[in-house]
């Protein structure tokens, strides 16, 4: 039995368009979300918003784009940056262009994708932050019958805060579609 009183509102949209040539696909999507306490307390950290990882900002580590705890001090890792504690509002957008390299009906298929992701997480509710992070990258989409679709993306941060590096990040997952 919990004693937290809060709510979350998320809006999601995804659109798919034909690309410039046969078999090419443009995927555009976005999300926005707000969380707030009903009783005036805080939203628990495990239900706050974070970005980073395969299903959002592919150039960043999982859940590493978020407000930080200014008082975090780690005796085990003294050089570690402040810990991400999440935020109560966020926005995220992504555009991906994919093209077939090899496709066989009912058989193995291979696609190449280019993408751009952008988003921000704010510590307070109902805030659309203009301090954004973004990345660009490329990926492979492999569909193997009886195994399913696999995806491998490599994203490189463009604009990032001082807690994230400009080094790239590999992301591996299952499925062609990313749940926006």
JSON list of C-alpha atoms in Angstrom, two decimals:
[
{"chain": "A", "resi": 1, "resn": "UNK", "atom": "CA", "xyz": [0.00, 0.00, 0.00]},
{"chain": "A", "resi": 2, "resn": "UNK", "atom": "CA", "xyz": [1.49, 3.33, -1.06]},
{"chain": "A", "resi": 3, "resn": "UNK", "atom": "CA", "xyz": [0.98, 6.73, 0.43]},
{"chain": "A", "resi": 4, "resn": "UNK", "atom": "CA", "xyz": [2.04, 8.86, -2.53]},
{"chain": "A", "resi": 5, "resn": "UNK", "atom": "CA", "xyz": [-0.58, 11.09, -4.17]},
{"chain": "A", "resi": 6, "resn": "UNK", "atom": "CA", "xyz": [0.51, 12.25, -7.62]},
{"chain": "A", "resi": 7, "resn": "UNK", "atom": "CA", "xyz": [-0.56, 12.06, -11.25]},
{"chain": "A", "resi": 8, "resn": "UNK", "atom": "CA", "xyz": [1.17, 11.87, -14.63]},
{"chain": "A", "resi": 9, "resn": "UNK", "atom": "CA", "xyz": [-0.09, 13.07, -17.99]},
{"chain": "A", "resi": 10, "resn": "UNK", "atom": "CA", "xyz": [1.69, 11.87, -21.14]},
{"chain": "A", "resi": 11, "resn": "UNK", "atom": "CA", "xyz": [0.92, 12.74, -24.76]},
{"chain": "A", "resi": 12, "resn": "UNK", "atom": "CA", "xyz": [2.49, 10.68, -27.55]},
{"chain": "A", "resi": 13, "resn": "UNK", "atom": "CA", "xyz": [2.35, 10.88, -31.32]},
{"chain": "A", "resi": 14, "resn": "UNK", "atom": "CA", "xyz": [4.11, 8.98, -34.12]},
{"chain": "A", "resi": 15, "resn": "UNK", "atom": "CA", "xyz": [3.83, 9.49, -37.86]},
{"chain": "A", "resi": 16, "resn": "UNK", "atom": "CA", "xyz": [5.14, 7.43, -40.76]},
{"chain": "A", "resi": 17, "resn": "UNK", "atom": "CA", "xyz": [5.58, 8.76, -44.30]},
{"chain": "A", "resi": 18, "resn": "UNK", "atom": "CA", "xyz": [6.94, 7.33, -47.53]},
{"chain": "A", "resi": 19, "resn": "UNK", "atom": "CA", "xyz": [10.52, 8.40, -48.18]},
{"chain": "A", "resi": 20, "resn": "UNK", "atom": "CA", "xyz": [12.04, 9.77, -51.37]},
{"chain": "A", "resi": 21, "resn": "UNK", "atom": "CA", "xyz": [12.32, 6.37, -53.09]},
{"chain": "A", "resi": 22, "resn": "UNK", "atom": "CA", "xyz": [10.48, 3.04, -53.01]},
{"chain": "A", "resi": 23, "resn": "UNK", "atom": "CA", "xyz": [10.81, 1.27, -49.65]},
{"chain": "A", "resi": 24, "resn": "UNK", "atom": "CA", "xyz": [12.19, 4.35, -47.85]},
{"chain": "A", "resi": 25, "resn": "UNK", "atom": "CA", "xyz": [10.38, 5.38, -44.64]},
{"chain": "A", "resi": 26, "resn": "UNK", "atom": "CA", "xyz": [10.36, 8.62, -42.66]},
{"chain": "A", "resi": 27, "resn": "UNK", "atom": "CA", "xyz": [9.38, 8.15, -39.02]},
{"chain": "A", "resi": 28, "resn": "UNK", "atom": "CA", "xyz": [8.61, 11.24, -36.91]},
{"chain": "A", "resi": 29, "resn": "UNK", "atom": "CA", "xyz": [7.39, 11.19, -33.36]},
{"chain": "A", "resi": 30, "resn": "UNK", "atom": "CA", "xyz": [7.31, 12.99, -30.10]},
{"chain": "A", "resi": 31, "resn": "UNK", "atom": "CA", "xyz": [6.24, 12.90, -26.49]},
{"chain": "A", "resi": 32, "resn": "UNK", "atom": "CA", "xyz": [5.50, 15.39, -23.77]},
{"chain": "A", "resi": 33, "resn": "UNK", "atom": "CA", "xyz": [4.71, 14.63, -20.16]},
{"chain": "A", "resi": 34, "resn": "UNK", "atom": "CA", "xyz": [3.91, 16.29, -16.85]},
{"chain": "A", "resi": 35, "resn": "UNK", "atom": "CA", "xyz": [3.83, 14.90, -13.32]},
{"chain": "A", "resi": 36, "resn": "UNK", "atom": "CA", "xyz": [2.62, 16.67, -10.21]},
{"chain": "A", "resi": 37, "resn": "UNK", "atom": "CA", "xyz": [1.82, 15.86, -6.62]},
{"chain": "A", "resi": 38, "resn": "UNK", "atom": "CA", "xyz": [-1.78, 16.09, -5.52]},
{"chain": "A", "resi": 39, "resn": "UNK", "atom": "CA", "xyz": [-0.94, 16.69, -1.86]},
{"chain": "A", "resi": 40, "resn": "UNK", "atom": "CA", "xyz": [1.94, 19.15, -2.34]},
{"chain": "A", "resi": 41, "resn": "UNK", "atom": "CA", "xyz": [4.75, 16.62, -1.86]},
{"chain": "A", "resi": 42, "resn": "UNK", "atom": "CA", "xyz": [7.27, 15.35, -4.38]},
{"chain": "A", "resi": 43, "resn": "UNK", "atom": "CA", "xyz": [6.73, 12.85, -7.17]},
{"chain": "A", "resi": 44, "resn": "UNK", "atom": "CA", "xyz": [8.81, 9.77, -6.22]},
{"chain": "A", "resi": 45, "resn": "UNK", "atom": "CA", "xyz": [12.14, 9.60, -8.08]},
{"chain": "A", "resi": 46, "resn": "UNK", "atom": "CA", "xyz": [11.24, 6.24, -9.64]},
{"chain": "A", "resi": 47, "resn": "UNK", "atom": "CA", "xyz": [8.20, 7.81, -11.36]},
{"chain": "A", "resi": 48, "resn": "UNK", "atom": "CA", "xyz": [9.92, 10.97, -12.56]},
{"chain": "A", "resi": 49, "resn": "UNK", "atom": "CA", "xyz": [10.93, 11.53, -16.17]},
{"chain": "A", "resi": 50, "resn": "UNK", "atom": "CA", "xyz": [14.32, 10.69, -17.62]},
{"chain": "A", "resi": 51, "resn": "UNK", "atom": "CA", "xyz": [15.64, 10.61, -21.17]},
{"chain": "A", "resi": 52, "resn": "UNK", "atom": "CA", "xyz": [18.49, 8.59, -22.62]},
{"chain": "A", "resi": 53, "resn": "UNK", "atom": "CA", "xyz": [18.77, 5.13, -24.09]},
{"chain": "A", "resi": 54, "resn": "UNK", "atom": "CA", "xyz": [17.31, 3.22, -27.03]},
{"chain": "A", "resi": 55, "resn": "UNK", "atom": "CA", "xyz": [13.75, 4.45, -26.63]},
{"chain": "A", "resi": 56, "resn": "UNK", "atom": "CA", "xyz": [14.54, 8.15, -26.37]},
{"chain": "A", "resi": 57, "resn": "UNK", "atom": "CA", "xyz": [17.93, 9.88, -26.71]},
{"chain": "A", "resi": 58, "resn": "UNK", "atom": "CA", "xyz": [20.05, 7.23, -28.42]},
{"chain": "A", "resi": 59, "resn": "UNK", "atom": "CA", "xyz": [23.34, 9.12, -28.05]},
{"chain": "A", "resi": 60, "resn": "UNK", "atom": "CA", "xyz": [23.12, 9.06, -24.24]},
{"chain": "A", "resi": 61, "resn": "UNK", "atom": "CA", "xyz": [23.30, 6.44, -21.52]},
{"chain": "A", "resi": 62, "resn": "UNK", "atom": "CA", "xyz": [20.01, 5.07, -20.21]},
{"chain": "A", "resi": 63, "resn": "UNK", "atom": "CA", "xyz": [18.16, 7.65, -18.04]},
{"chain": "A", "resi": 64, "resn": "UNK", "atom": "CA", "xyz": [21.18, 9.98, -18.01]},
{"chain": "A", "resi": 65, "resn": "UNK", "atom": "CA", "xyz": [19.43, 13.11, -19.34]},
{"chain": "A", "resi": 66, "resn": "UNK", "atom": "CA", "xyz": [17.66, 14.55, -16.30]},
{"chain": "A", "resi": 67, "resn": "UNK", "atom": "CA", "xyz": [18.04, 17.12, -13.53]},
{"chain": "A", "resi": 68, "resn": "UNK", "atom": "CA", "xyz": [20.77, 16.22, -11.04]},
{"chain": "A", "resi": 69, "resn": "UNK", "atom": "CA", "xyz": [20.96, 16.04, -7.26]},
{"chain": "A", "resi": 70, "resn": "UNK", "atom": "CA", "xyz": [23.20, 18.98, -6.28]},
{"chain": "A", "resi": 71, "resn": "UNK", "atom": "CA", "xyz": [24.00, 17.38, -2.90]},
{"chain": "A", "resi": 72, "resn": "UNK", "atom": "CA", "xyz": [25.05, 13.96, -4.25]},
{"chain": "A", "resi": 73, "resn": "UNK", "atom": "CA", "xyz": [28.44, 12.92, -2.91]},
{"chain": "A", "resi": 74, "resn": "UNK", "atom": "CA", "xyz": [29.72, 9.42, -3.50]},
{"chain": "A", "resi": 75, "resn": "UNK", "atom": "CA", "xyz": [32.47, 8.16, -1.23]},
{"chain": "A", "resi": 76, "resn": "UNK", "atom": "CA", "xyz": [32.73, 5.03, -3.36]},
{"chain": "A", "resi": 77, "resn": "UNK", "atom": "CA", "xyz": [33.07, 7.07, -6.60]},
{"chain": "A", "resi": 78, "resn": "UNK", "atom": "CA", "xyz": [34.36, 10.54, -5.60]},
{"chain": "A", "resi": 79, "resn": "UNK", "atom": "CA", "xyz": [34.85, 11.68, -9.22]},
{"chain": "A", "resi": 80, "resn": "UNK", "atom": "CA", "xyz": [31.34, 10.64, -10.28]},
{"chain": "A", "resi": 81, "resn": "UNK", "atom": "CA", "xyz": [29.06, 13.44, -11.48]},
{"chain": "A", "resi": 82, "resn": "UNK", "atom": "CA", "xyz": [25.87, 14.31, -9.63]},
{"chain": "A", "resi": 83, "resn": "UNK", "atom": "CA", "xyz": [23.28, 11.54, -9.77]},
{"chain": "A", "resi": 84, "resn": "UNK", "atom": "CA", "xyz": [20.28, 12.01, -12.16]},
{"chain": "A", "resi": 85, "resn": "UNK", "atom": "CA", "xyz": [17.12, 12.35, -10.05]},
{"chain": "A", "resi": 86, "resn": "UNK", "atom": "CA", "xyz": [14.59, 12.86, -12.84]},
{"chain": "A", "resi": 87, "resn": "UNK", "atom": "CA", "xyz": [12.16, 15.66, -13.51]},
{"chain": "A", "resi": 88, "resn": "UNK", "atom": "CA", "xyz": [8.46, 16.39, -13.35]},
{"chain": "A", "resi": 89, "resn": "UNK", "atom": "CA", "xyz": [8.08, 17.45, -16.99]},
{"chain": "A", "resi": 90, "resn": "UNK", "atom": "CA", "xyz": [9.74, 16.60, -20.27]},
{"chain": "A", "resi": 91, "resn": "UNK", "atom": "CA", "xyz": [9.50, 16.84, -24.05]},
{"chain": "A", "resi": 92, "resn": "UNK", "atom": "CA", "xyz": [11.10, 14.67, -26.71]},
{"chain": "A", "resi": 93, "resn": "UNK", "atom": "CA", "xyz": [11.13, 14.50, -30.51]},
{"chain": "A", "resi": 94, "resn": "UNK", "atom": "CA", "xyz": [12.71, 12.19, -33.04]},
{"chain": "A", "resi": 95, "resn": "UNK", "atom": "CA", "xyz": [13.02, 11.89, -36.81]},
{"chain": "A", "resi": 96, "resn": "UNK", "atom": "CA", "xyz": [14.34, 8.78, -38.53]},
{"chain": "A", "resi": 97, "resn": "UNK", "atom": "CA", "xyz": [14.89, 8.02, -42.21]},
{"chain": "A", "resi": 98, "resn": "UNK", "atom": "CA", "xyz": [15.35, 4.35, -43.13]},
{"chain": "A", "resi": 99, "resn": "UNK", "atom": "CA", "xyz": [16.07, 2.67, -46.43]},
{"chain": "A", "resi": 100, "resn": "UNK", "atom": "CA", "xyz": [16.22, -0.95, -47.51]},
{"chain": "A", "resi": 101, "resn": "UNK", "atom": "CA", "xyz": [19.58, -2.57, -48.17]},
{"chain": "A", "resi": 102, "resn": "UNK", "atom": "CA", "xyz": [18.19, -6.05, -48.69]},
{"chain": "A", "resi": 103, "resn": "UNK", "atom": "CA", "xyz": [14.58, -7.20, -48.41]},
{"chain": "A", "resi": 104, "resn": "UNK", "atom": "CA", "xyz": [12.93, -10.50, -49.25]},
{"chain": "A", "resi": 105, "resn": "UNK", "atom": "CA", "xyz": [9.20, -11.09, -48.69]},
{"chain": "A", "resi": 106, "resn": "UNK", "atom": "CA", "xyz": [8.82, -13.34, -45.67]},
{"chain": "A", "resi": 107, "resn": "UNK", "atom": "CA", "xyz": [12.58, -13.63, -45.38]},
{"chain": "A", "resi": 108, "resn": "UNK", "atom": "CA", "xyz": [15.59, -11.84, -44.00]},
{"chain": "A", "resi": 109, "resn": "UNK", "atom": "CA", "xyz": [15.67, -8.07, -44.47]},
{"chain": "A", "resi": 110, "resn": "UNK", "atom": "CA", "xyz": [18.25, -5.43, -43.66]},
{"chain": "A", "resi": 111, "resn": "UNK", "atom": "CA", "xyz": [17.63, -1.67, -43.44]},
{"chain": "A", "resi": 112, "resn": "UNK", "atom": "CA", "xyz": [19.88, 1.31, -42.79]},
{"chain": "A", "resi": 113, "resn": "UNK", "atom": "CA", "xyz": [18.62, 4.27, -40.75]},
{"chain": "A", "resi": 114, "resn": "UNK", "atom": "CA", "xyz": [19.72, 7.84, -39.98]},
{"chain": "A", "resi": 115, "resn": "UNK", "atom": "CA", "xyz": [18.16, 9.64, -37.02]},
{"chain": "A", "resi": 116, "resn": "UNK", "atom": "CA", "xyz": [18.01, 12.84, -35.00]},
{"chain": "A", "resi": 117, "resn": "UNK", "atom": "CA", "xyz": [16.69, 13.00, -31.40]},
{"chain": "A", "resi": 118, "resn": "UNK", "atom": "CA", "xyz": [16.05, 16.09, -29.27]},
{"chain": "A", "resi": 119, "resn": "UNK", "atom": "CA", "xyz": [14.56, 16.54, -25.79]},
{"chain": "A", "resi": 120, "resn": "UNK", "atom": "CA", "xyz": [14.69, 18.10, -22.36]},
{"chain": "A", "resi": 121, "resn": "UNK", "atom": "CA", "xyz": [13.68, 17.24, -18.81]},
{"chain": "A", "resi": 122, "resn": "UNK", "atom": "CA", "xyz": [12.73, 19.95, -16.29]},
{"chain": "A", "resi": 123, "resn": "UNK", "atom": "CA", "xyz": [12.70, 19.57, -12.53]},
{"chain": "A", "resi": 124, "resn": "UNK", "atom": "CA", "xyz": [9.36, 21.34, -12.01]},
{"chain": "A", "resi": 125, "resn": "UNK", "atom": "CA", "xyz": [5.89, 20.43, -13.24]},
{"chain": "A", "resi": 126, "resn": "UNK", "atom": "CA", "xyz": [4.39, 22.13, -16.31]},
{"chain": "A", "resi": 127, "resn": "UNK", "atom": "CA", "xyz": [7.73, 23.49, -17.46]},
{"chain": "A", "resi": 128, "resn": "UNK", "atom": "CA", "xyz": [8.85, 23.23, -21.07]},
{"chain": "A", "resi": 129, "resn": "UNK", "atom": "CA", "xyz": [12.61, 23.60, -20.74]},
{"chain": "A", "resi": 130, "resn": "UNK", "atom": "CA", "xyz": [14.57, 25.33, -23.49]},
{"chain": "A", "resi": 131, "resn": "UNK", "atom": "CA", "xyz": [17.81, 23.73, -22.26]},
{"chain": "A", "resi": 132, "resn": "UNK", "atom": "CA", "xyz": [17.72, 20.74, -24.57]},
{"chain": "A", "resi": 133, "resn": "UNK", "atom": "CA", "xyz": [20.00, 17.85, -25.41]},
{"chain": "A", "resi": 134, "resn": "UNK", "atom": "CA", "xyz": [20.16, 16.36, -28.90]},
{"chain": "A", "resi": 135, "resn": "UNK", "atom": "CA", "xyz": [21.96, 13.69, -30.87]},
{"chain": "A", "resi": 136, "resn": "UNK", "atom": "CA", "xyz": [22.41, 12.34, -34.36]},
{"chain": "A", "resi": 137, "resn": "UNK", "atom": "CA", "xyz": [23.26, 8.84, -35.47]},
{"chain": "A", "resi": 138, "resn": "UNK", "atom": "CA", "xyz": [22.88, 5.81, -37.68]},
{"chain": "A", "resi": 139, "resn": "UNK", "atom": "CA", "xyz": [21.51, 2.34, -37.22]},
{"chain": "A", "resi": 140, "resn": "UNK", "atom": "CA", "xyz": [20.87, -1.06, -38.72]},
{"chain": "A", "resi": 141, "resn": "UNK", "atom": "CA", "xyz": [17.50, -2.84, -38.70]},
{"chain": "A", "resi": 142, "resn": "UNK", "atom": "CA", "xyz": [17.71, -6.61, -39.20]},
{"chain": "A", "resi": 143, "resn": "UNK", "atom": "CA", "xyz": [14.62, -8.78, -39.49]},
{"chain": "A", "resi": 144, "resn": "UNK", "atom": "CA", "xyz": [15.19, -12.53, -39.12]},
{"chain": "A", "resi": 145, "resn": "UNK", "atom": "CA", "xyz": [12.19, -14.84, -39.58]},
{"chain": "A", "resi": 146, "resn": "UNK", "atom": "CA", "xyz": [11.19, -16.78, -36.44]},
{"chain": "A", "resi": 147, "resn": "UNK", "atom": "CA", "xyz": [13.53, -14.59, -34.38]},
{"chain": "A", "resi": 148, "resn": "UNK", "atom": "CA", "xyz": [12.14, -11.12, -35.04]},
{"chain": "A", "resi": 149, "resn": "UNK", "atom": "CA", "xyz": [13.41, -7.64, -35.80]},
{"chain": "A", "resi": 150, "resn": "UNK", "atom": "CA", "xyz": [16.67, -6.49, -34.21]},
{"chain": "A", "resi": 151, "resn": "UNK", "atom": "CA", "xyz": [18.05, -2.96, -34.13]},
{"chain": "A", "resi": 152, "resn": "UNK", "atom": "CA", "xyz": [21.49, -1.53, -33.44]},
{"chain": "A", "resi": 153, "resn": "UNK", "atom": "CA", "xyz": [21.91, 2.25, -33.22]},
{"chain": "A", "resi": 154, "resn": "UNK", "atom": "CA", "xyz": [24.94, 4.44, -32.66]},
{"chain": "A", "resi": 155, "resn": "UNK", "atom": "CA", "xyz": [24.13, 7.97, -31.51]},
{"chain": "A", "resi": 156, "resn": "UNK", "atom": "CA", "xyz": [26.48, 10.91, -31.01]},
{"chain": "A", "resi": 157, "resn": "UNK", "atom": "CA", "xyz": [25.45, 13.80, -28.72]},
{"chain": "A", "resi": 158, "resn": "UNK", "atom": "CA", "xyz": [25.49, 17.24, -30.33]},
{"chain": "A", "resi": 159, "resn": "UNK", "atom": "CA", "xyz": [24.29, 19.55, -27.56]},
{"chain": "A", "resi": 160, "resn": "UNK", "atom": "CA", "xyz": [24.74, 18.13, -24.07]},
{"chain": "A", "resi": 161, "resn": "UNK", "atom": "CA", "xyz": [25.14, 19.23, -20.47]},
{"chain": "A", "resi": 162, "resn": "UNK", "atom": "CA", "xyz": [28.36, 18.98, -18.48]},
{"chain": "A", "resi": 163, "resn": "UNK", "atom": "CA", "xyz": [27.37, 15.57, -17.08]},
{"chain": "A", "resi": 164, "resn": "UNK", "atom": "CA", "xyz": [27.20, 13.88, -20.48]},
{"chain": "A", "resi": 165, "resn": "UNK", "atom": "CA", "xyz": [30.12, 13.47, -22.86]},
{"chain": "A", "resi": 166, "resn": "UNK", "atom": "CA", "xyz": [30.28, 14.04, -26.58]},
{"chain": "A", "resi": 167, "resn": "UNK", "atom": "CA", "xyz": [31.31, 10.40, -27.08]},
{"chain": "A", "resi": 168, "resn": "UNK", "atom": "CA", "xyz": [28.91, 8.12, -28.88]},
{"chain": "A", "resi": 169, "resn": "UNK", "atom": "CA", "xyz": [26.70, 5.40, -27.47]},
{"chain": "A", "resi": 170, "resn": "UNK", "atom": "CA", "xyz": [25.65, 2.04, -28.93]},
{"chain": "A", "resi": 171, "resn": "UNK", "atom": "CA", "xyz": [22.04, 0.97, -28.28]},
{"chain": "A", "resi": 172, "resn": "UNK", "atom": "CA", "xyz": [20.72, -2.53, -29.02]},
{"chain": "A", "resi": 173, "resn": "UNK", "atom": "CA", "xyz": [17.09, -3.61, -28.96]},
{"chain": "A", "resi": 174, "resn": "UNK", "atom": "CA", "xyz": [14.31, -5.67, -30.46]},
{"chain": "A", "resi": 175, "resn": "UNK", "atom": "CA", "xyz": [11.64, -4.28, -32.79]},
{"chain": "A", "resi": 176, "resn": "UNK", "atom": "CA", "xyz": [11.49, -1.88, -35.70]},
{"chain": "A", "resi": 177, "resn": "UNK", "atom": "CA", "xyz": [9.15, 0.52, -33.98]},
{"chain": "A", "resi": 178, "resn": "UNK", "atom": "CA", "xyz": [10.26, 2.55, -31.01]},
{"chain": "A", "resi": 179, "resn": "UNK", "atom": "CA", "xyz": [7.39, 3.15, -28.60]},
{"chain": "A", "resi": 180, "resn": "UNK", "atom": "CA", "xyz": [7.12, 6.92, -28.63]}
]
